[in-house]
Coordinates of C-alpha atoms in Angstrom, one line a residue:
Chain A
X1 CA 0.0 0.0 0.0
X2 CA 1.4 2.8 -1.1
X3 CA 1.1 6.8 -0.8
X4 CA -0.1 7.6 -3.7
X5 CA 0.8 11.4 -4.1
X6 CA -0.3 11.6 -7.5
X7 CA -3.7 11.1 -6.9
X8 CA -4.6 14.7 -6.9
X9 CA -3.7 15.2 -10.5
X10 CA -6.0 12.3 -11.7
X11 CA -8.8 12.9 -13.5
X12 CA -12.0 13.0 -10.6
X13 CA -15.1 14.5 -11.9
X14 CA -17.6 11.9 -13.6
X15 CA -21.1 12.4 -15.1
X16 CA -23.8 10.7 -13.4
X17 CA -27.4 10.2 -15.1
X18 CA -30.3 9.9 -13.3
X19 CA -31.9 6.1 -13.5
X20 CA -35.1 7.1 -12.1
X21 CA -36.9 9.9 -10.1
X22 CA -39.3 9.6 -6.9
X23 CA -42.9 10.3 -6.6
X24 CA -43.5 10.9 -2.8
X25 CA -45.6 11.6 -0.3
X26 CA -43.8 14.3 0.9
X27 CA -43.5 17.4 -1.9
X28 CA -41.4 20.0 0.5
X29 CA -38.7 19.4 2.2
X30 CA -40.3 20.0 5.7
X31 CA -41.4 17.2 6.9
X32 CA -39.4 14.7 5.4
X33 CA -38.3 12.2 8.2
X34 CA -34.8 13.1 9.3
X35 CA -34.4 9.4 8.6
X36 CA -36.0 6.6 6.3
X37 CA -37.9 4.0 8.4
X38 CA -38.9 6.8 10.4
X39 CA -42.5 6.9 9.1
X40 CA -43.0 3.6 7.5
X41 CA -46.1 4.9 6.5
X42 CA -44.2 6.9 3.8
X43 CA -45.0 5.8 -0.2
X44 CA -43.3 6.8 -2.9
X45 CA -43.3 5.3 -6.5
X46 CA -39.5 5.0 -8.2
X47 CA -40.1 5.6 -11.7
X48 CA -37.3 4.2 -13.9
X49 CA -36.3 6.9 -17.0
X50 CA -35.2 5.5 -20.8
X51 CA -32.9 3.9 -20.9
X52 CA -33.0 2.6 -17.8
X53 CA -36.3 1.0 -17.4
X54 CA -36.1 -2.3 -19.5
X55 CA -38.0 -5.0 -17.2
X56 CA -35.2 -7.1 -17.0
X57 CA -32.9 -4.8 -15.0
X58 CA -35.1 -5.6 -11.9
X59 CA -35.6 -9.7 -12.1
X60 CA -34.9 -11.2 -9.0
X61 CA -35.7 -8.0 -6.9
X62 CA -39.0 -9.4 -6.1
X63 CA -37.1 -11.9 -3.7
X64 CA -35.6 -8.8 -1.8
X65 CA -37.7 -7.1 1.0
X66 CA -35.1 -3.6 1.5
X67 CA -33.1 -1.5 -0.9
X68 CA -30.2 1.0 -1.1
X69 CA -31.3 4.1 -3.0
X70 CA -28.4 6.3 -4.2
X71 CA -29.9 10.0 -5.0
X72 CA -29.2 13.4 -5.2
X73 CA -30.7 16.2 -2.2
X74 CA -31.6 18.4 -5.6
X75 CA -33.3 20.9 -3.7
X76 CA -30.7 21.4 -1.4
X77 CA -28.0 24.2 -2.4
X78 CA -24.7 23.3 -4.2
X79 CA -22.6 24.9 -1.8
X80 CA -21.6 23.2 1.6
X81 CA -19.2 23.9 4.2
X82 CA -17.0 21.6 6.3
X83 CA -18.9 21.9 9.3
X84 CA -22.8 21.8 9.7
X85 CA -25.1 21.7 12.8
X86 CA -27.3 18.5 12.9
X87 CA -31.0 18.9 14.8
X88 CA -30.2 16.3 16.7
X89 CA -27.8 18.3 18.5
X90 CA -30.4 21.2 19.1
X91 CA -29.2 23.4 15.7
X92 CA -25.8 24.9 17.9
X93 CA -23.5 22.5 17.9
X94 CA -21.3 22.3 14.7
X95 CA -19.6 18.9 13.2
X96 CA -18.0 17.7 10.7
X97 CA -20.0 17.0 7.8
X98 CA -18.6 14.0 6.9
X99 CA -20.2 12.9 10.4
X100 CA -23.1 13.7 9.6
X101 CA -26.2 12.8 7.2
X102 CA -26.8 16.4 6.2
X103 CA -27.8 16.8 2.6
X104 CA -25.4 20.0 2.8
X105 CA -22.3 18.1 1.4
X106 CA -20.3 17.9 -1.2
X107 CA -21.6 16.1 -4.1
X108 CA -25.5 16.3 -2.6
X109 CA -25.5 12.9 -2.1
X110 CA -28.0 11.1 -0.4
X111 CA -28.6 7.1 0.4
X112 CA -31.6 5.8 2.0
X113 CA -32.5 2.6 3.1
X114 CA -36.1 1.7 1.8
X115 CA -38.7 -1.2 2.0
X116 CA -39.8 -2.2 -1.6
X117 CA -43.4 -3.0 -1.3
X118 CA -44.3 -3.5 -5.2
X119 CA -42.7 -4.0 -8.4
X120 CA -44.8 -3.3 -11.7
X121 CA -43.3 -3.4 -15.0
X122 CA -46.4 -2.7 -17.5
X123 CA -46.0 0.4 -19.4
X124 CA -42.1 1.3 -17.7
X125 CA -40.8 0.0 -14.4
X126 CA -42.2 1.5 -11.1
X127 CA -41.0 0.3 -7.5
X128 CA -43.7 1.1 -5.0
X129 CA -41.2 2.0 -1.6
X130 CA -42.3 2.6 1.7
X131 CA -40.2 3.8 4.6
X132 CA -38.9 6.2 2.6
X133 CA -37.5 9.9 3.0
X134 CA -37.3 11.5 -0.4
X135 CA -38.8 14.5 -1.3
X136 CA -41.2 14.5 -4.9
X137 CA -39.0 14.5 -8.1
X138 CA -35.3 13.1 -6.3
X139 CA -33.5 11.6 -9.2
X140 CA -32.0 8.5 -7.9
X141 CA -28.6 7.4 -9.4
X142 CA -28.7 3.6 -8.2
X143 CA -30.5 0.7 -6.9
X144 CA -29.2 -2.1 -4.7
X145 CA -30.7 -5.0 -2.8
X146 CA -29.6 -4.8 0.7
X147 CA -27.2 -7.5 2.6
X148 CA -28.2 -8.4 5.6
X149 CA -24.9 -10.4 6.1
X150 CA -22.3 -7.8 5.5
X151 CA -24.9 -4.5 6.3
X152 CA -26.4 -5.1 9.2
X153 CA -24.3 -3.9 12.1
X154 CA -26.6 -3.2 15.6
X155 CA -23.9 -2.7 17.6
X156 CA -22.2 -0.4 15.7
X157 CA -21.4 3.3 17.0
X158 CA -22.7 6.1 15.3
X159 CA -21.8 9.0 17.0
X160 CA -23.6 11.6 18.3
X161 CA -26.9 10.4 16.8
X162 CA -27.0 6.6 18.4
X163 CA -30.6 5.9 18.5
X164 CA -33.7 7.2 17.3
X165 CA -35.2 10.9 18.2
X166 CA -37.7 11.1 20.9
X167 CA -41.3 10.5 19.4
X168 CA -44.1 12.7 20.7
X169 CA -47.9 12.1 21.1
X170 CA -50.0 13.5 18.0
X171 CA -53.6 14.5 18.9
X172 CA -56.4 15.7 16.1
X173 CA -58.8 18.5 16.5
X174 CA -62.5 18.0 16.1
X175 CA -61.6 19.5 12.7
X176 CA -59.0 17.9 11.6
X177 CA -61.1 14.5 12.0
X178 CA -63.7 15.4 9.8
X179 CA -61.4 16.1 7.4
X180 CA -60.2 12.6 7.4
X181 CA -62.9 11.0 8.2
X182 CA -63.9 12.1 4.3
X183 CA -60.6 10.5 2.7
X184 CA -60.3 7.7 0.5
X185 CA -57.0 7.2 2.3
X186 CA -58.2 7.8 6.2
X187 CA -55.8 5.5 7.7
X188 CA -52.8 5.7 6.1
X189 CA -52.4 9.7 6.0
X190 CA -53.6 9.2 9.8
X191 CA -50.2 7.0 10.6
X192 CA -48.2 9.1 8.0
X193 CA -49.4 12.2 10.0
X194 CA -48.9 10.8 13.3
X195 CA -45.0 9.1 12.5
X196 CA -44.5 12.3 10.4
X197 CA -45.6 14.8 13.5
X198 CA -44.6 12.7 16.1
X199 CA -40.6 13.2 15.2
X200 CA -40.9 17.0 15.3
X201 CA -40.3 18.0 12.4
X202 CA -39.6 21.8 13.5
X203 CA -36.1 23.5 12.7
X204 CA -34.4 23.2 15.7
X205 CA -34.1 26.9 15.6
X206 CA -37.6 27.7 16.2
X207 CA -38.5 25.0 19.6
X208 CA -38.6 28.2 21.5
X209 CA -42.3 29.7 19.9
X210 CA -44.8 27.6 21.2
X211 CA -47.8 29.8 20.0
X212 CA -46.8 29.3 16.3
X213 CA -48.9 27.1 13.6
X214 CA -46.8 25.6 11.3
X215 CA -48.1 23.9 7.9
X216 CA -46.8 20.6 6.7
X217 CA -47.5 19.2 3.0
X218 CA -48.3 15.8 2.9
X219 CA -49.7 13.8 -0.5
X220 CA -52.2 16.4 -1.4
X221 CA -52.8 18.3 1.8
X222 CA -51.5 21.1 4.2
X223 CA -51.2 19.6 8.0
X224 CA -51.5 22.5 10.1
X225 CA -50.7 21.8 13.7
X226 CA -49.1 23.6 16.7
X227 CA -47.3 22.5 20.1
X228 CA -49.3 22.0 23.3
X229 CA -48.0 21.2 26.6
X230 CA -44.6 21.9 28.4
X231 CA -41.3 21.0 27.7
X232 CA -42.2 17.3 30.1
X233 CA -45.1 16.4 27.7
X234 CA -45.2 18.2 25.1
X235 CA -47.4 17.3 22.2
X236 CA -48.5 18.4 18.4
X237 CA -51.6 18.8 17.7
X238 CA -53.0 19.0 14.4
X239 CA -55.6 21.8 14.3
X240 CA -56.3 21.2 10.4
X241 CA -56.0 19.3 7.3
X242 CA -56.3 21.8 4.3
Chain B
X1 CA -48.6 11.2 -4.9
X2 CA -49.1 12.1 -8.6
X3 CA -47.3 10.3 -11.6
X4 CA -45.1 13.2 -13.2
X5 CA -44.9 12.4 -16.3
X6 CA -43.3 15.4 -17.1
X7 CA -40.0 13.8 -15.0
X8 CA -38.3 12.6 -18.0
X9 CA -38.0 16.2 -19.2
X10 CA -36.1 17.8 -16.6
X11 CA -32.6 17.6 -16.9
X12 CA -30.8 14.4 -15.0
X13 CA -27.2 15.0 -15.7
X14 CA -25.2 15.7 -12.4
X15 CA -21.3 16.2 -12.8
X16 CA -20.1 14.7 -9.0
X17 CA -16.1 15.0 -7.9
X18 CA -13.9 13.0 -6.3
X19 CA -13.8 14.1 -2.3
X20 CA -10.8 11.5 -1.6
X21 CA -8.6 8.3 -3.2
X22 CA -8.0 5.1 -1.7
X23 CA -4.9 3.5 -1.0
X24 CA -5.3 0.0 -1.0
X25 CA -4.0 -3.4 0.0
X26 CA -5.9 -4.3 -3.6
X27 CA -3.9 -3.7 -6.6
X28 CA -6.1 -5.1 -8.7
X29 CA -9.5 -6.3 -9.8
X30 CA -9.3 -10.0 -9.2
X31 CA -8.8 -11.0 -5.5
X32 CA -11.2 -7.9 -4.1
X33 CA -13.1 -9.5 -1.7
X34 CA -16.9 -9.7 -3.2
X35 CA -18.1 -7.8 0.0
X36 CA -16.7 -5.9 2.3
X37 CA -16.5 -7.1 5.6
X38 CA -15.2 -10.7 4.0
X39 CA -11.9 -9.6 4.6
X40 CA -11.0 -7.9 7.8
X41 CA -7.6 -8.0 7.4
X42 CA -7.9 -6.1 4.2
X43 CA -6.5 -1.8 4.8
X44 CA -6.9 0.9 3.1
X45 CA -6.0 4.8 3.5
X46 CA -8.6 6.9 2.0
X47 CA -7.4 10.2 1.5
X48 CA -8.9 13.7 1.1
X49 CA -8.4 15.7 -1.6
X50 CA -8.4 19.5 -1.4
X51 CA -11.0 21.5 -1.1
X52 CA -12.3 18.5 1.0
X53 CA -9.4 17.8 2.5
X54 CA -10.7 20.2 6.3
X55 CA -9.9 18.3 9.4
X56 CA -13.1 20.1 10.2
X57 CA -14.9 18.0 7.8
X58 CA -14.4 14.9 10.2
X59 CA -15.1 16.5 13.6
X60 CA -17.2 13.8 14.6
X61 CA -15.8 10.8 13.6
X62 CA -13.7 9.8 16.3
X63 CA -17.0 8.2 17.8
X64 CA -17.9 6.9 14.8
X65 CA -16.9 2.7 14.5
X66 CA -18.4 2.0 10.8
X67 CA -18.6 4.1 7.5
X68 CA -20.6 3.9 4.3
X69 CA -18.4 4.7 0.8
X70 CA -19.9 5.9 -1.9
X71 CA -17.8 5.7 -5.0
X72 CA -16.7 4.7 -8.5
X73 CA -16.0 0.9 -10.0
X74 CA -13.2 3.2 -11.9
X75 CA -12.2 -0.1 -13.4
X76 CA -15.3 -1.0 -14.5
X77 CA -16.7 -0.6 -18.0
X78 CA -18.8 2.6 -18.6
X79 CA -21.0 0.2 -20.5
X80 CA -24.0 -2.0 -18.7
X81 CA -26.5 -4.3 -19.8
X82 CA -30.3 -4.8 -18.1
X83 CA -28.8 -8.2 -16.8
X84 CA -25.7 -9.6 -15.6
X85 CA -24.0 -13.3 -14.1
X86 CA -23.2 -12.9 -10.7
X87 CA -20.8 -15.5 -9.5
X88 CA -22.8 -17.1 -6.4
X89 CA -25.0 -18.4 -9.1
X90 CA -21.8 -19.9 -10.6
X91 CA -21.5 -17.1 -13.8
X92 CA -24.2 -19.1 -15.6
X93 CA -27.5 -17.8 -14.2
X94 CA -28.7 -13.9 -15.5
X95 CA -30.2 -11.5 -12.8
X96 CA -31.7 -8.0 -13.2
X97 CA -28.8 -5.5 -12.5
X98 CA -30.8 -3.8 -9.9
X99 CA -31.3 -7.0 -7.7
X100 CA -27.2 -7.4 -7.8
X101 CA -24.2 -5.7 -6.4
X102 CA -22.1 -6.0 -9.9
X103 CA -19.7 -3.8 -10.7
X104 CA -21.2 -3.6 -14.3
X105 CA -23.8 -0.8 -13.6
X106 CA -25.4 2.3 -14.5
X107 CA -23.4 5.3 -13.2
X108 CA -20.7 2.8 -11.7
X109 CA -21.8 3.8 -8.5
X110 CA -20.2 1.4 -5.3
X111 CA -21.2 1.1 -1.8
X112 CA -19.3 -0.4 0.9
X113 CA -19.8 -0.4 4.6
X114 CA -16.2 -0.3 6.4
X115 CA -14.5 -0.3 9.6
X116 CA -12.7 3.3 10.6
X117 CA -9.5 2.2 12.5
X118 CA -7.6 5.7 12.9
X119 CA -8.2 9.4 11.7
X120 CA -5.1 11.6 11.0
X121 CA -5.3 14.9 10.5
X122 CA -2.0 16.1 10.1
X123 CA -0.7 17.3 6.6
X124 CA -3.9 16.5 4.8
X125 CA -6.5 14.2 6.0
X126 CA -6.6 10.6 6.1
X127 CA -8.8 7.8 6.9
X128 CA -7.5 4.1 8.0
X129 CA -9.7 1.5 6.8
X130 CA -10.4 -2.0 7.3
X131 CA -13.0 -4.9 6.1
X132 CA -13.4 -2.5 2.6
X133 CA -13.5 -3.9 -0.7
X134 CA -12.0 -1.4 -2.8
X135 CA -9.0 -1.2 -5.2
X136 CA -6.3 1.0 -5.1
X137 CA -6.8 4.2 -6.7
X138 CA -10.4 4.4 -6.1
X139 CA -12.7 7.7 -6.0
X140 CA -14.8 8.2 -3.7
X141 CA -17.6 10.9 -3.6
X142 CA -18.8 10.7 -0.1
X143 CA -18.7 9.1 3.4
X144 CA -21.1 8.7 5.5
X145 CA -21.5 7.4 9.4
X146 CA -23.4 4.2 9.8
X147 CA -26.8 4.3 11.4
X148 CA -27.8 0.7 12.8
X149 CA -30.9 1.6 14.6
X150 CA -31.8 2.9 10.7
X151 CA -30.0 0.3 8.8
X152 CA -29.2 -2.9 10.9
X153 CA -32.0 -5.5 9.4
X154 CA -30.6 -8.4 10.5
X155 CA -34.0 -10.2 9.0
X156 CA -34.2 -8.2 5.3
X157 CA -34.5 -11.0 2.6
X158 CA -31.6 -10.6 0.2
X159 CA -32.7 -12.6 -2.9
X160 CA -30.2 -14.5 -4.5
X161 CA -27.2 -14.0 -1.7
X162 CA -28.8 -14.4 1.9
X163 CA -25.7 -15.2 2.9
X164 CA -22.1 -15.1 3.2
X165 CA -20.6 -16.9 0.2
X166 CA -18.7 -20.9 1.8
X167 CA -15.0 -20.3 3.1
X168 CA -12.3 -22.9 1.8
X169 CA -9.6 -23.9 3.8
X170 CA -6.0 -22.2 2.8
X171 CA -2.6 -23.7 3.2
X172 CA 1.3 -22.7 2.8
X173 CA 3.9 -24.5 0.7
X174 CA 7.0 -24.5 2.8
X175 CA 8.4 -21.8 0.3
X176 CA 5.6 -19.7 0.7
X177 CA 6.0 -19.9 4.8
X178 CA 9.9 -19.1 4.1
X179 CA 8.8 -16.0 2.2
X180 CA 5.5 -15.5 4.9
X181 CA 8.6 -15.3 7.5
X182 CA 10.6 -12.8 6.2
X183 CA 8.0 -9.6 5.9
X184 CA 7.7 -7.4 9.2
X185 CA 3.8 -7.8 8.0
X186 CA 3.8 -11.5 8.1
X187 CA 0.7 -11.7 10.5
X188 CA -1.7 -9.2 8.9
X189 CA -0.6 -10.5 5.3
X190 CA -1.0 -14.1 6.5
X191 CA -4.5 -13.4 7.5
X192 CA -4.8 -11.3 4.6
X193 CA -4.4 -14.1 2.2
X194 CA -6.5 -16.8 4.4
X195 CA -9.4 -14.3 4.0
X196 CA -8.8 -13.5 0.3
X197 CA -8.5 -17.3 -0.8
X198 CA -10.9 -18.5 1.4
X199 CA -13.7 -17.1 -0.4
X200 CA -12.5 -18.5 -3.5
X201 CA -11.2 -15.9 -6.0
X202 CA -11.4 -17.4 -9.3
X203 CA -13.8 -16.3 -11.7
X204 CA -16.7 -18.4 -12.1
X205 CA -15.9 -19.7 -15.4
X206 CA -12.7 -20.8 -14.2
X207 CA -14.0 -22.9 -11.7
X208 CA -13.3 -26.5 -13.9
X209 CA -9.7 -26.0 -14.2
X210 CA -8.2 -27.5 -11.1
X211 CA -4.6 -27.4 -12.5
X212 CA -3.9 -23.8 -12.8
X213 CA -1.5 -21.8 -10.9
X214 CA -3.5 -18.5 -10.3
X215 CA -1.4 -15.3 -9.0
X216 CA -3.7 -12.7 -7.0
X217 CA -1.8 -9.3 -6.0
X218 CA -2.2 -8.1 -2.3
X219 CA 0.0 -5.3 -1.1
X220 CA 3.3 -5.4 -3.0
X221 CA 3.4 -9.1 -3.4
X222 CA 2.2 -12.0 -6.3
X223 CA 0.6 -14.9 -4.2
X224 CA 0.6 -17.8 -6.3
X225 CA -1.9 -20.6 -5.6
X226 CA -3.8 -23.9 -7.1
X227 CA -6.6 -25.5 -5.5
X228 CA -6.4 -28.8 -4.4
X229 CA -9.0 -32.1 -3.1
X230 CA -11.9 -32.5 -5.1
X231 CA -15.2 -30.9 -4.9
X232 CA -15.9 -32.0 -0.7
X233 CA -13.1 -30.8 0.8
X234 CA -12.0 -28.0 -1.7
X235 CA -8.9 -26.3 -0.4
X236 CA -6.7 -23.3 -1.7
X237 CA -2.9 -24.1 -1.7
X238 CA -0.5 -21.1 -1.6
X239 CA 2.4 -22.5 -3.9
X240 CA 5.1 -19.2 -3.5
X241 CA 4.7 -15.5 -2.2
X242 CA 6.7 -13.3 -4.7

């Protein structure tokens, strides 16, 4: 192994194409789940683009349950600085970036670790995902079946993020359950609204105005919902669905 | 969740750069372990190039015990096909591209989940690996910390490899424990090559020629080996270390 000085005059930019591009649940960026699995109740619909979607290039992917998505955070800025300052660490404390899973890094890329529900291949290829966090329209550069033989590590350290946020208790206004109670899809924008909610979804910047409504898009709606309680038990609760 | 049609319009070109190269007990293709993690003995040195190059960038890492690659089969063919032979199904048996981890791929992207050893930061940064898969001379375009209460699925059904691949015995000739004897690295190498035969190297294809002599490169040696017993007790014999 050698040390390779002359690495820095080699040739390092390449071309990517996107293979596909996600249609989600989720069409803003606030929202999203900080993580996938997060809110299994997430959908989203990988479309495979010319020439990428010939049938063949997913046989044997109906015999895998979880996949690797490589994408791009396209509608987060090009720019990115060596240091960024993760939610999880209240929005103060700065790190390196490369310790983190912001989607302000170099390159904008992002890999999530999704459940493939469905695979239809009429008309194109579509993978129906769920447990997803990709905002509407991410291009996705690859797909990969997951191993759990060499990829799953539980005891592995992660830092300063080495479990799963806090969840909080999602109520519904009188409101707010009318409006659901009308829905084709009741039940499953319920859980998505509830796993979606219940991580807090605020900038960590702004856990300091209580009073504040805040609107969330989710599918086709506006979730508008505010905090109750105190800091022991605190709570969001959705005062409408727009 | 709508169908946006309109997706294969936009624009899907992304031009990504190289945020470090790998220095790698690999020198080439054939010997890479098929997985990462197959080979623990197996280091590497990724190092930053500038701008990415910030110790700042890797504030964080230190508590960090496994990282996720992302980067480019630079040795691979640009060119890919909808379906490819991977060698647990004995090179003969053709598989959507998506449902593999082949090399042969859209985008030539790579992912590989490795141990971080040590971090230096002095004069440049650089990253001690082990357990990685990768060749030397490889770009990467990102790293990543490992989540495993996001991505440890110990249960996920992995289609055609749910597990690791058999491990063959290895053995020395007594010139190849002269030469084993004379290297300060003796102990990793040893390992090194018992990890690196004992998933069986060859190429699928090759797998009916029991005479040959193959020679697989690992650091700055040629280990030259033949296979010996038949089919049951398959073992890898290390003829000379050069």
């Amino acid at each position: 192994m050698t040390e390779h000085t002359s690495y820095s005059i080699q040739p390092a930019d390449f071309t990517l194409t996107a293979i596909g591009r996600v249609a989600s649940d989720y069409p803003d960026k606030f929202g999203v789940p900080r993580q996938p699995g997060l809110a299994p109740a997430g959908r989203g619909i990988l479309h495979l683009l010319p020439p990428f979607d010939a049938p063949q290039a997913v046989r044997g992917l109906e015999n895998v349950s979880h996949l690797w998505l490589t994408f791009i955070f396209h509608r987060s800025p090009q720019r990115w600085t060596p240091l960024v300052r993760p939610p999880r660490l209240g929005g103060n404390t700065r790190i390196g970036v490369f310790a983190t899973r912001s989607t302000h890094r170099p390159n904008r890329l992002g890999l999530s670790l999704v459940r493939l529900e469905k695979i239809e291949i009429e008309n194109g290829v579509r993978l129906h995902l769920s447990g997803h966090d990709l905002i509407d329209g991410t291009p996705v550069l690859d797909i990969k079946p997951y191993l759990p033989w060499v990829e799953s590590h539980p005891d592995a350290q992660a830092g300063f993020a080495p479990g799963p946020p806090p969840g909080y208790r999602v109520d519904f206004s009188a409101k707010a359950e009318a409006a659901l109670a009308q829905r084709d899809d009741e039940e499953s924008l319920r859980d998505l609204i509830v796993q979606v909610l219940g991580q807090d979804p605020r900038p960590a910047y702004h856990q300091d105005t209580p009073a504040r409504v805040y609107g969330v898009s989710l599918r086709d709606v506006n979730v508008r919902f505010c905090i109750q309680g105190d800091a022991d038990s605190l709570r969001m609760h959705v005062v409408d669905i727009e």
